[in-house]
XYZ file of C-alpha atoms in Angstrom:
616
model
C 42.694 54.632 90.676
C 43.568 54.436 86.759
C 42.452 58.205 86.716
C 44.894 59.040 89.160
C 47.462 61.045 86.671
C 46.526 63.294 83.914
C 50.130 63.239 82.600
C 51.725 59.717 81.708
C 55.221 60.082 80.618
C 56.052 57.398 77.797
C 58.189 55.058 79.770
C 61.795 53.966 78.617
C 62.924 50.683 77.298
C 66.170 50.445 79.599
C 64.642 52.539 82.218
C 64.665 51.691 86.049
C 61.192 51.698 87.364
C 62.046 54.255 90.101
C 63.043 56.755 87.547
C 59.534 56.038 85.670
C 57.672 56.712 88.972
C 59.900 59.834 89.821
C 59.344 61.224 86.247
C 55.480 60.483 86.991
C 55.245 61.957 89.770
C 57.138 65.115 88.391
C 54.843 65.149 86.016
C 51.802 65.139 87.711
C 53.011 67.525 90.977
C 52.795 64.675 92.958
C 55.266 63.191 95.296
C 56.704 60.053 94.451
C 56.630 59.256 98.177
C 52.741 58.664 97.973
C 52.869 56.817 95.227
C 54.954 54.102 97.039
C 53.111 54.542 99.782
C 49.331 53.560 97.701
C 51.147 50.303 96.035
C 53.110 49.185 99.853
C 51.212 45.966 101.011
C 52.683 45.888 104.775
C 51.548 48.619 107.081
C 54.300 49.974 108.268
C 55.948 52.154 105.362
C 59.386 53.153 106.873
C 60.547 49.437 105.464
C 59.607 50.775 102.238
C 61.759 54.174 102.288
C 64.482 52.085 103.595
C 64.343 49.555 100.855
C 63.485 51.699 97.730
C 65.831 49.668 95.784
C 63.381 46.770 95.750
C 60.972 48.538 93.250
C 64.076 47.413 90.417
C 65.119 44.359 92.087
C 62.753 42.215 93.082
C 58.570 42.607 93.716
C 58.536 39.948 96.270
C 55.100 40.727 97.563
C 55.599 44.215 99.258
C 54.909 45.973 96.177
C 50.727 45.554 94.893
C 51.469 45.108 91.276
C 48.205 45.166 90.332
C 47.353 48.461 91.537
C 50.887 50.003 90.298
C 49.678 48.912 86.921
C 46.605 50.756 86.991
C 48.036 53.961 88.532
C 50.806 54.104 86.640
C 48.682 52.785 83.171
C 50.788 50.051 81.613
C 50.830 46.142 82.027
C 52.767 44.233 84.544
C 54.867 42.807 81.904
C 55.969 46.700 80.920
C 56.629 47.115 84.659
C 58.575 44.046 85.048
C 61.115 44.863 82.111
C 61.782 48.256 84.379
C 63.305 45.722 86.882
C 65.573 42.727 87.234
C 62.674 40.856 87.744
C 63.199 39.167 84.299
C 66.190 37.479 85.440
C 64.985 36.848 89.086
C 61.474 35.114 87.310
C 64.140 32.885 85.144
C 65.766 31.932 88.044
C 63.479 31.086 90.113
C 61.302 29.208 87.343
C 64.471 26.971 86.426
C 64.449 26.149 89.535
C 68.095 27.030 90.422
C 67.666 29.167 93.276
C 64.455 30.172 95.746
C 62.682 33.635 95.959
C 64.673 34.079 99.344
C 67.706 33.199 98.394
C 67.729 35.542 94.938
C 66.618 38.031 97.713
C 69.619 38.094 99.325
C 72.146 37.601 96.804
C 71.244 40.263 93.963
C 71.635 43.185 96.453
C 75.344 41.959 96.476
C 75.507 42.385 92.811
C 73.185 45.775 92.521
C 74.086 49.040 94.245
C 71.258 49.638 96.548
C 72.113 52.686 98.748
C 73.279 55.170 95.919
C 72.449 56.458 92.813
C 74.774 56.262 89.660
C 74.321 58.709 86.708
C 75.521 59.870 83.238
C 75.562 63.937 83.505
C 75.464 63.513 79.124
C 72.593 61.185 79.265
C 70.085 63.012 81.722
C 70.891 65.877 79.751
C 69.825 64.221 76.461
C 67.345 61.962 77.908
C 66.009 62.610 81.442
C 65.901 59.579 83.216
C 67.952 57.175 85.008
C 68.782 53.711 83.483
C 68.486 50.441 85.298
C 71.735 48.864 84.352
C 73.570 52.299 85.468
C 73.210 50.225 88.883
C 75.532 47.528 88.345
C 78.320 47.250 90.491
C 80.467 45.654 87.712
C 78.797 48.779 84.828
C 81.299 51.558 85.462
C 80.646 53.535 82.262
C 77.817 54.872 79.560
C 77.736 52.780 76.709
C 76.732 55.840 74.877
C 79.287 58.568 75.847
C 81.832 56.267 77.307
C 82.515 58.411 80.244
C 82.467 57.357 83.634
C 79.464 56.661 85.583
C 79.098 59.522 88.704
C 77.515 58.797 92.448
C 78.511 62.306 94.124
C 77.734 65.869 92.989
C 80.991 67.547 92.094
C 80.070 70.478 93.521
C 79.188 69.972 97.237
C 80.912 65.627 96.972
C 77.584 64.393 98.616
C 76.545 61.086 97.193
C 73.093 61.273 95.572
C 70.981 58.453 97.600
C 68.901 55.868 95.430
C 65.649 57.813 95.452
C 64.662 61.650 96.488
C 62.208 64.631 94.591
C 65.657 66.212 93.770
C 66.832 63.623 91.640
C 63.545 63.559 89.306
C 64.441 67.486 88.671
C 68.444 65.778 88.207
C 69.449 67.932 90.835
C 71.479 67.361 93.954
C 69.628 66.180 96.832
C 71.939 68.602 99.001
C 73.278 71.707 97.051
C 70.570 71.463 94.634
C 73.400 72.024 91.577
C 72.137 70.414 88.236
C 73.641 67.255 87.836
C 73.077 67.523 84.045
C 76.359 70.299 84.018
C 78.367 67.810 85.991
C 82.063 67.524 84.287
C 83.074 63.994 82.829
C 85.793 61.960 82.862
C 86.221 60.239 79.447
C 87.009 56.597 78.916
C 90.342 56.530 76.429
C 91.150 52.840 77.021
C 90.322 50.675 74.270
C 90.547 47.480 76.457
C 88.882 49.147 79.836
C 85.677 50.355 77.009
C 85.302 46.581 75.487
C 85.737 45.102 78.897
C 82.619 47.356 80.259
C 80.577 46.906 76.623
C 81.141 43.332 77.280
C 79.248 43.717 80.565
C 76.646 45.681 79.023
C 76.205 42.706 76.700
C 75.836 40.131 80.236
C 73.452 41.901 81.929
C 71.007 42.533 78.904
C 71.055 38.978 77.998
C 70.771 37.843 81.581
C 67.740 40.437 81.753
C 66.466 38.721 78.153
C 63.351 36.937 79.092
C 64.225 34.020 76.136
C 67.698 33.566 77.481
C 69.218 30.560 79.585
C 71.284 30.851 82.599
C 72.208 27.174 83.426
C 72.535 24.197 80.788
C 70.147 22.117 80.782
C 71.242 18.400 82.594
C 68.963 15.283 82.242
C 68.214 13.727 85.358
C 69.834 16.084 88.010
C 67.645 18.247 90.034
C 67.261 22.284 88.973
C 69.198 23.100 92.164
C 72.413 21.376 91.593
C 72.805 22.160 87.777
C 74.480 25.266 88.246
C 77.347 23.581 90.816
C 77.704 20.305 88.425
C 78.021 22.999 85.489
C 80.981 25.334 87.219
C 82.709 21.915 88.074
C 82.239 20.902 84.846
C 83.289 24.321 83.498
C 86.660 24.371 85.532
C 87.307 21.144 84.378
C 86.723 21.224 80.429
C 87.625 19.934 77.751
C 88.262 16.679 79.337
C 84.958 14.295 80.192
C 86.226 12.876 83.380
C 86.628 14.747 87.219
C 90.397 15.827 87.419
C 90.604 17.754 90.776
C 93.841 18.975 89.886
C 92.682 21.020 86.808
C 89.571 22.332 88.985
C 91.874 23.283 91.713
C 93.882 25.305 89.350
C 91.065 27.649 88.693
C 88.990 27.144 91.864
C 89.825 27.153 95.603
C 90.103 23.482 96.706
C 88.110 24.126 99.674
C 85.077 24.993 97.736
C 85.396 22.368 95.495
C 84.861 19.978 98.134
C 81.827 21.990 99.423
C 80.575 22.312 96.149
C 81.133 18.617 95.926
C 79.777 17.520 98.822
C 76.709 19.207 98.165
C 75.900 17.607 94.618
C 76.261 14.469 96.571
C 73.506 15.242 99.248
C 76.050 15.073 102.087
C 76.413 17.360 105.041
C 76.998 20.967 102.907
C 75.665 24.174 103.181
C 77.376 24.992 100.134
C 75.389 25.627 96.685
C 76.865 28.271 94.014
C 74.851 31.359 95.077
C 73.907 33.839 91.829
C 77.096 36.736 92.498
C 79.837 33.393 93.234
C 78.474 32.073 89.651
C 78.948 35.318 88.104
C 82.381 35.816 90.068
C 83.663 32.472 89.053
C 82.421 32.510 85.410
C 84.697 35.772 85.362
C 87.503 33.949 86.480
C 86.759 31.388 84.078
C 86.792 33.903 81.596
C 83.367 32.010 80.293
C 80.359 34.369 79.420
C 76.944 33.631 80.777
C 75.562 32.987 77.400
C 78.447 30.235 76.748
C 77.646 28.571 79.901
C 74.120 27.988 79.383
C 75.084 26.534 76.276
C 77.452 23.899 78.169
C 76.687 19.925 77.420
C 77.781 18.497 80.796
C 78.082 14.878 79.794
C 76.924 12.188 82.355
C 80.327 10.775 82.580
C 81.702 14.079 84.365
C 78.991 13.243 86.248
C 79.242 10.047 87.040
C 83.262 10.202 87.668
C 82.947 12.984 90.296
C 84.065 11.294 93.535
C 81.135 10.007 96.344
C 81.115 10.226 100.034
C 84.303 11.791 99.885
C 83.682 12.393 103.574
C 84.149 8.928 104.874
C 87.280 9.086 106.492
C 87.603 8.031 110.393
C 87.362 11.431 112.087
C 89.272 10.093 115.557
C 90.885 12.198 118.298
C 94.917 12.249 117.669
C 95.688 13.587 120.886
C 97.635 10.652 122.754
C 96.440 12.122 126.355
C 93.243 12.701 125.603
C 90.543 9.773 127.075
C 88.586 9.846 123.577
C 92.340 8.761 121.316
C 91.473 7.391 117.962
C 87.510 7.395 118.948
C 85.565 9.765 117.373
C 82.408 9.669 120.819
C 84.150 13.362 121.572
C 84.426 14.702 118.027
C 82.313 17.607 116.897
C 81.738 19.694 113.299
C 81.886 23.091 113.715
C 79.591 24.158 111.697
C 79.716 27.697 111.261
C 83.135 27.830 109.824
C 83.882 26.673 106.464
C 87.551 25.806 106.950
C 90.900 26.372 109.098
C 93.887 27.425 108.000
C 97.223 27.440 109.730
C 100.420 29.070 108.315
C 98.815 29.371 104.698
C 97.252 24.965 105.029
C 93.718 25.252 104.370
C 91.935 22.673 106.581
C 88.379 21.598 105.325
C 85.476 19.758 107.220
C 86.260 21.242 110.463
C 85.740 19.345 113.426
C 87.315 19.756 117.710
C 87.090 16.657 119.840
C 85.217 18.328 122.759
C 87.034 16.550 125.130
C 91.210 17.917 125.031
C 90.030 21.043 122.419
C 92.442 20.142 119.616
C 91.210 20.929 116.410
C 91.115 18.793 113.239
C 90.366 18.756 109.586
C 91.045 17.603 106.247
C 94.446 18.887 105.202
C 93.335 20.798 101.246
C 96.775 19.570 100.085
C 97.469 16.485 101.119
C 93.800 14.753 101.430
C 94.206 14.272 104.807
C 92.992 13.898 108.254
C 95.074 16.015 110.634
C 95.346 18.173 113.540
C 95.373 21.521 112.832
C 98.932 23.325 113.219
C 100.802 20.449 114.640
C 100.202 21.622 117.988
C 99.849 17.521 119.679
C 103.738 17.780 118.682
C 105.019 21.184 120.289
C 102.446 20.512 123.942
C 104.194 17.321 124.111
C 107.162 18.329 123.916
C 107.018 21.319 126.363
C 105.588 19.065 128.539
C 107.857 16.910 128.344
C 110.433 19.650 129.174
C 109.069 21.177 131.862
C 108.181 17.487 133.692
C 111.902 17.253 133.652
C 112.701 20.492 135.118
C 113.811 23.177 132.671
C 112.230 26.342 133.043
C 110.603 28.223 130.332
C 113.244 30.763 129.408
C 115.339 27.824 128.070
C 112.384 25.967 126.506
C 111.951 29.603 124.725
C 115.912 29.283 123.756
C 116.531 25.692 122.524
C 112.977 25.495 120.660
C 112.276 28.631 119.040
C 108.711 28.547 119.971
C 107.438 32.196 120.226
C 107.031 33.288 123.731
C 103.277 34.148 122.890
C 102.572 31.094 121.411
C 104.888 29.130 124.928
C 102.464 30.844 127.603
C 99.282 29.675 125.651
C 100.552 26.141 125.782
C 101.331 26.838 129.159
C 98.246 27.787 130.012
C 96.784 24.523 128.263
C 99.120 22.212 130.318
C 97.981 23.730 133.690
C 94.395 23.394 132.890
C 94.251 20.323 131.233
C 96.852 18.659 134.630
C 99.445 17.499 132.136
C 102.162 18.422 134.668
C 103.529 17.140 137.352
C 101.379 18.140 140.552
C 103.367 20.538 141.978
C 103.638 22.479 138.844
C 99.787 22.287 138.041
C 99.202 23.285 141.659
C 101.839 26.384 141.273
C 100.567 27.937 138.585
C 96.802 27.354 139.064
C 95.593 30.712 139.265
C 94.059 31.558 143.022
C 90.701 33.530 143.433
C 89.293 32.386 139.633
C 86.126 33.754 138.667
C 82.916 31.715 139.426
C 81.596 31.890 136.065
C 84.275 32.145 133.176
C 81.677 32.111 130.243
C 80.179 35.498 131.176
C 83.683 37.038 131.973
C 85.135 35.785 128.425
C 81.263 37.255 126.708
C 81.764 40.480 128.592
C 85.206 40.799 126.525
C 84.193 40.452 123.340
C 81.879 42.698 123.106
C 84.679 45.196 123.558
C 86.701 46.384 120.945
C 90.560 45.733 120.650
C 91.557 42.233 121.799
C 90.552 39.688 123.989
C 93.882 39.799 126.159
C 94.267 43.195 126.380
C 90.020 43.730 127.541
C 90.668 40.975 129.890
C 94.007 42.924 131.240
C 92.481 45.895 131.263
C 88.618 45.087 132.880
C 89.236 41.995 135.086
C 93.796 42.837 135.264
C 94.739 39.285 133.992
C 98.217 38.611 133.227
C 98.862 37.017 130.031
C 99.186 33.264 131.831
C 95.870 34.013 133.662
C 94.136 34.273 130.257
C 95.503 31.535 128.549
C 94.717 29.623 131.386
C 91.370 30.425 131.812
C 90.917 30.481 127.990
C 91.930 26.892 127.863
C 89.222 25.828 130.163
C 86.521 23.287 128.471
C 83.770 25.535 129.492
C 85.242 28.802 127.593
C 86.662 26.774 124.670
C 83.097 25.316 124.101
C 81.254 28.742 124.081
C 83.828 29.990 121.281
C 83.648 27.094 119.379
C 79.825 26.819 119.576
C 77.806 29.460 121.001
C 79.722 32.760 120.768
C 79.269 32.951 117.066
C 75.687 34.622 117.211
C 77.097 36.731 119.914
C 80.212 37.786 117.953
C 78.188 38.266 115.005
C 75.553 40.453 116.750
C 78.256 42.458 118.601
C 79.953 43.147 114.933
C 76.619 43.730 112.953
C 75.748 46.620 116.082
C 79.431 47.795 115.854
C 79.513 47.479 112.057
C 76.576 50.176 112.144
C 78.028 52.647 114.354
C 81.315 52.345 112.744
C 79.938 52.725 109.483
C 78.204 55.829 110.853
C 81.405 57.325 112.643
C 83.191 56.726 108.981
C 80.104 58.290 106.923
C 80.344 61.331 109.063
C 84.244 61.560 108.959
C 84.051 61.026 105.245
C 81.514 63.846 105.039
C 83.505 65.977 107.070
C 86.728 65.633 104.629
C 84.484 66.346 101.225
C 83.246 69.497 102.907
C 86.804 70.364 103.826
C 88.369 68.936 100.658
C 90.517 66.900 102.890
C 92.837 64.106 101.606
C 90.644 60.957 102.207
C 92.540 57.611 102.744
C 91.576 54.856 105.613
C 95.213 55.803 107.062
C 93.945 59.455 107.597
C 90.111 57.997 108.166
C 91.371 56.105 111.038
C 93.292 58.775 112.425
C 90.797 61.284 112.291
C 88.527 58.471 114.064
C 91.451 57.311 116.238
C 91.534 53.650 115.485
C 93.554 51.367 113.610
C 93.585 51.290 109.592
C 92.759 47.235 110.359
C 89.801 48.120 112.602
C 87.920 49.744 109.868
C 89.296 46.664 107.707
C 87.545 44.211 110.390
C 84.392 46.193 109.577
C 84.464 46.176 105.808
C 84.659 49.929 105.795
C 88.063 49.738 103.385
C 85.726 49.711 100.439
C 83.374 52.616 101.269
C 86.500 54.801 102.141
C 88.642 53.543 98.852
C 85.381 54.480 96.372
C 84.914 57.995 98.239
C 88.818 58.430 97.769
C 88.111 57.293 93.898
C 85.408 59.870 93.913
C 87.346 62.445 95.481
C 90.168 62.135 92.761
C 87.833 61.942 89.539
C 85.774 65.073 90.844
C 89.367 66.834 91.487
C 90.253 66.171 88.648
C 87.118 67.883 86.584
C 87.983 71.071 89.081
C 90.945 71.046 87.860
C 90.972 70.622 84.605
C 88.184 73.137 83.595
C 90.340 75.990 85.890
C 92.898 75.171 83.495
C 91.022 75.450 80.881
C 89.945 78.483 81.927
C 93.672 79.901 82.665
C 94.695 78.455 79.235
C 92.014 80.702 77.439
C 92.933 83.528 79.078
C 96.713 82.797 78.503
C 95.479 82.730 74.694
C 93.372 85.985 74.558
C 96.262 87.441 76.328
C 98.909 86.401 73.502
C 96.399 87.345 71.256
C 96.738 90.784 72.368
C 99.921 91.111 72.803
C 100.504 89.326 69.047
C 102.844 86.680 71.201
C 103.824 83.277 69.910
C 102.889 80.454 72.351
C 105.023 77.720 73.522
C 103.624 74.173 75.383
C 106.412 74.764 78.086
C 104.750 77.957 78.514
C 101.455 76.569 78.706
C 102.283 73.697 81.768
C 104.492 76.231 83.495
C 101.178 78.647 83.531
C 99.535 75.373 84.537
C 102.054 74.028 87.377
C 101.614 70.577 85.674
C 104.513 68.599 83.260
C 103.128 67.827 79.776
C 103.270 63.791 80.508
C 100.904 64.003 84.081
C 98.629 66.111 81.938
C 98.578 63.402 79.461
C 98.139 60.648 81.739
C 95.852 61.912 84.283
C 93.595 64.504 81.800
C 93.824 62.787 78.264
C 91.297 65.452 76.833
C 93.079 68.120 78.245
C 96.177 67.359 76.631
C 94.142 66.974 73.178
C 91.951 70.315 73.497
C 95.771 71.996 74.207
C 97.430 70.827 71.119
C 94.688 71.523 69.023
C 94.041 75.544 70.551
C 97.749 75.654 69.982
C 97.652 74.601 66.593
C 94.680 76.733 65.201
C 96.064 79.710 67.093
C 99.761 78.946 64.743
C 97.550 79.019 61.852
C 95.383 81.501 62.730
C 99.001 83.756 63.333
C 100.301 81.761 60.474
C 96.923 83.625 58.203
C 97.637 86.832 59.533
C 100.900 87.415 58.851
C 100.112 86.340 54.950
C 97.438 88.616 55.091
């Protein structure tokens, strides 16, 4: 196996280990492919093509290290600083977070499904760098130019790994990436900002280097969340939740909190929220680890903050001020109502109201005030005025009037006659599967339910208010919601991928408005999806690599326009220039910096040059 390859490029000290093996492979005339394939320690390989990324991320026990370190001829350790291993091993080893959950939260800081390049550095250097993959890194430290993910000649995006891109060459049009135009960084603040995350990322990747402080006495995973508390809430010694809050959502600061003190929390500080927070802070990584978190802070943090009496408010409901009915849910972090954030959520499963703990005041409430408004239709109607004036005198929206409407009928909070009225006849037998079969539609509920089953708007807010269908969306449709999104999420991403294709090839205007058009949905569809992002960076792309079009045909114009006055012994103007152009001097300045330099100078040498020959 170690006499595998003949040819053994010298590796790179900041080079990703996919680049290493591609320039190996390139090398040797052999295709990378097979070399991934020989280290893979699971059968099947297509998990390995699919997850490429992993060979810089994290070795978590798909990748034979032993046998990658004989075939490629260097030591584990020289393969492990090609990768953020480094920083997952430190970690892990502090005991902050496990090998699963590092697994799924550096993807979220690493792009994993492109490649980013310097055209300047693979030019000079011939290989791809590992930090290049950074969301946050957005430019080369060296050139100070903007990091590229398309070819400017055909727009594709170059994926993370193919034999094209160990030639530099695009995957699709096979144009040399190393001739790709750049877009200069001018911005003395935007280059420090980016140097400064240079600076992060190779001390995080430092194997001497801390993350956490260190905290007598408190176990490895609840360092970090003491230390961001502790962070938020410096210089003083003692808890003051109203400094914290000012720099950290209250709701999380009560997760956070209630974590620390072993209570019911899911909620640790994952890896990307500490770096996302210690931005906000404005605190660097390497000032964080060196935090003393004194055990008064500690100490003065509040306990069982979660003690309050969780009772039912609802004065017709047979559980009031018991908590035998009340219920967490569990798989929301918080409720909010008309901008009131409502932690610890809970529903008394026995009239469906909703409660929490109101972020602003401290305390336990019913979410929306909605006890007050049913009572008081009800109290309406009982005595005999119809809707259309209950609309009038109260100013409740008519949506909002036929949902409580709906509640009252179900729940027999009316007089008889009324609850027997508007009881819907001919109900379906089982409501559940109706209300699953609509929402794994798209659009809304209402108008799937109007549409496949004809339900007017009271039918549905009837039969929405029913225990039965109120306990499978509080409880049990969240695996089916999230399984319908995650399969529509993939064929919407597709749909968008293709459309987004489509425009590059066409040089279309790309913007979700004209996305969602072109797909005939709703800008807030693709929103729902998370598909703003992927459509705003291809619109980001589309602009830079516009830009580099344009500015080297004007260049190109411009030294024609020269040669030409040259010629003709003509004197040059700048109006002249940006009228040739069709651009005004100050968007040339803004939008192509260089351009605006390389002008004034041409013009000024060819003045001189005129200026020489007339002397002569």
């Amino acid at each position: 196996m170690s006499q595998k390859f003949t040819v053994r490029p010298r590796m790179r000290k900041v080079e990703s280990l996919t680049s290493y093996i591609l320039r190996v492979g390139t090398a040797n005339y052999f295709d990378y492919k097979r070399i991934l394939k020989m280290v893979n320690t699971k059968r099947n390989n297509k998990d390995i093509w699919r997850r490429t990324f992993r060979f810089d991320v994290f070795v978590d026990g798909r990748i034979d290290m032993f046998r990658l370190s004989k075939l490629l001829k260097i030591s584990e350790y020289e393969i492990q600083s090609m990768t953020f291993m480094p920083l997952v091993n430190k970690l892990i080893e502090e005991g902050h977070y496990t090998s699963e959950q590092i697994l799924i939260a550096l993807p979220k800081l690493i792009e994993i499904n492109k490649r980013y390049f310097c055209p300047l550095c693979l030019k000079e250097q011939g290989y791809y760098k590992l930090l290049w993959q950074v969301k946050e890194i957005d430019m080369c430290n060296i050139h100070l130019c903007r990091l590229q993910s398309s070819c400017q000649n055909c727009m594709e995006l170059q994926p993370y790994i193919s034999e094209n891109l160990a030639i530099m060459q695009c995957k699709y049009c096979h144009s040399k990436l190393t001739t790709q135009g750049i877009q200069k960084i001018e911005d003395e603040k935007e280059i420090n900002y980016q140097s400064e995350k240079y600076i992060k990322w190779n001390y995080m990747l430092n194997k001497k280097s801390r993350i956490a402080p260190r905290i007598t006495g408190v176990p490895s995973d609840k360092i970090i969340s003491y230390s961001i508390l502790y962070a938020a809430n410096a210089p003083e010694e003692e808890y003051n939740f109203r400094k914290i809050k000012s720099k950290i959502r209250e709701d999380y600061i009560h997760r956070i909190i209630r974590f620390v003190n072993g209570e019911d929390s899911p909620q640790h500080v994952t890896f990307p929220q500490l770096i996302n927070i210690l931005e906000a802070l404005q605190i660097s990584i390497h000032d964080f680890a060196q935090l003393k978190v004194p055990p008064i802070f500690i100490r003065s943090i509040p306990k069982n903050q979660d003690t309050r009496n969780k009772h039912c408010l609802t004065p017709w409901c047979s559980s009031y001020k018991t908590n035998v009915t009340m219920r967490k849910i569990e798989h929301i972090s918080h409720l909010q109502e008309k901008k009131i954030r409502y932690y610890n959520a809970h529903v008394c499963t026995n009239c469906f109201m909703k409660y929490g703990i109101n972020a602003e005041t401290e305390e336990w409430q019913q979410v929306g005030n909605r006890i007050v408004k049913i009572e008081l239709v009800r109290d309406l109607l009982n005595f005999g005025i119809n809707r259309k004036q209950i609309h009038r005198d109260t100013k409740i929206p008519e949506k909002e009037l036929t949902e409580i409407f709906g509640y009252l009928v179900q729940h027999k909070l009316l007089r008889s006659d009324l609850c027997e009225q508007y009881t819907p006849t001919n109900q379906p037998e089982d409501l559940v599967s109706v209300f699953k079969q609509l929402i794994n539609e798209s659009g809304t509920l209402f108008k799937n339910a109007k549409k496949m089953f004809g339900m007017s708007r009271s039918e549905y807010f009837y039969y929405f208010s029913s225990k039965k269908v109120q306990y499978y969306f509080l409880f049990e449709s969240y695996e089916d919601k999230k399984r319908y999104k995650r399969v529509s999420k993939g064929i919407w991403t597709d749909r968008v991928l293709k459309e987004l294709k489509e425009f590059k090839q066409k040089d279309q205007e790309i913007s979700i408005k004209y996305i969602a058009a072109s797909l005939n949905c709703t800008p807030e569809l693709l929103g729902i999806y998370g598909l703003r992002e992927i459509i705003d960076k291809a619109r980001e792309e589309q602009r830079k690599c516009r830009l580099s079009r344009l500015e080297i045909e004007y260049r190109t114009k411009i030294d024609r326009y020269f040669d030409q006055c040259e010629i003709n012994n003509k004197g040059i103007l700048f109006k002249d220039i940006y009228e040739l152009i069709g651009r005004r001097q100050t968007y040339i300045k803004e939008y192509m910096p260089k351009l605006s330099e390389w002008i004034s100078t041409q013009v000024k040498n060819y003045k001189n040059k005129r200026h020489v020959d007339k002397r002569k």
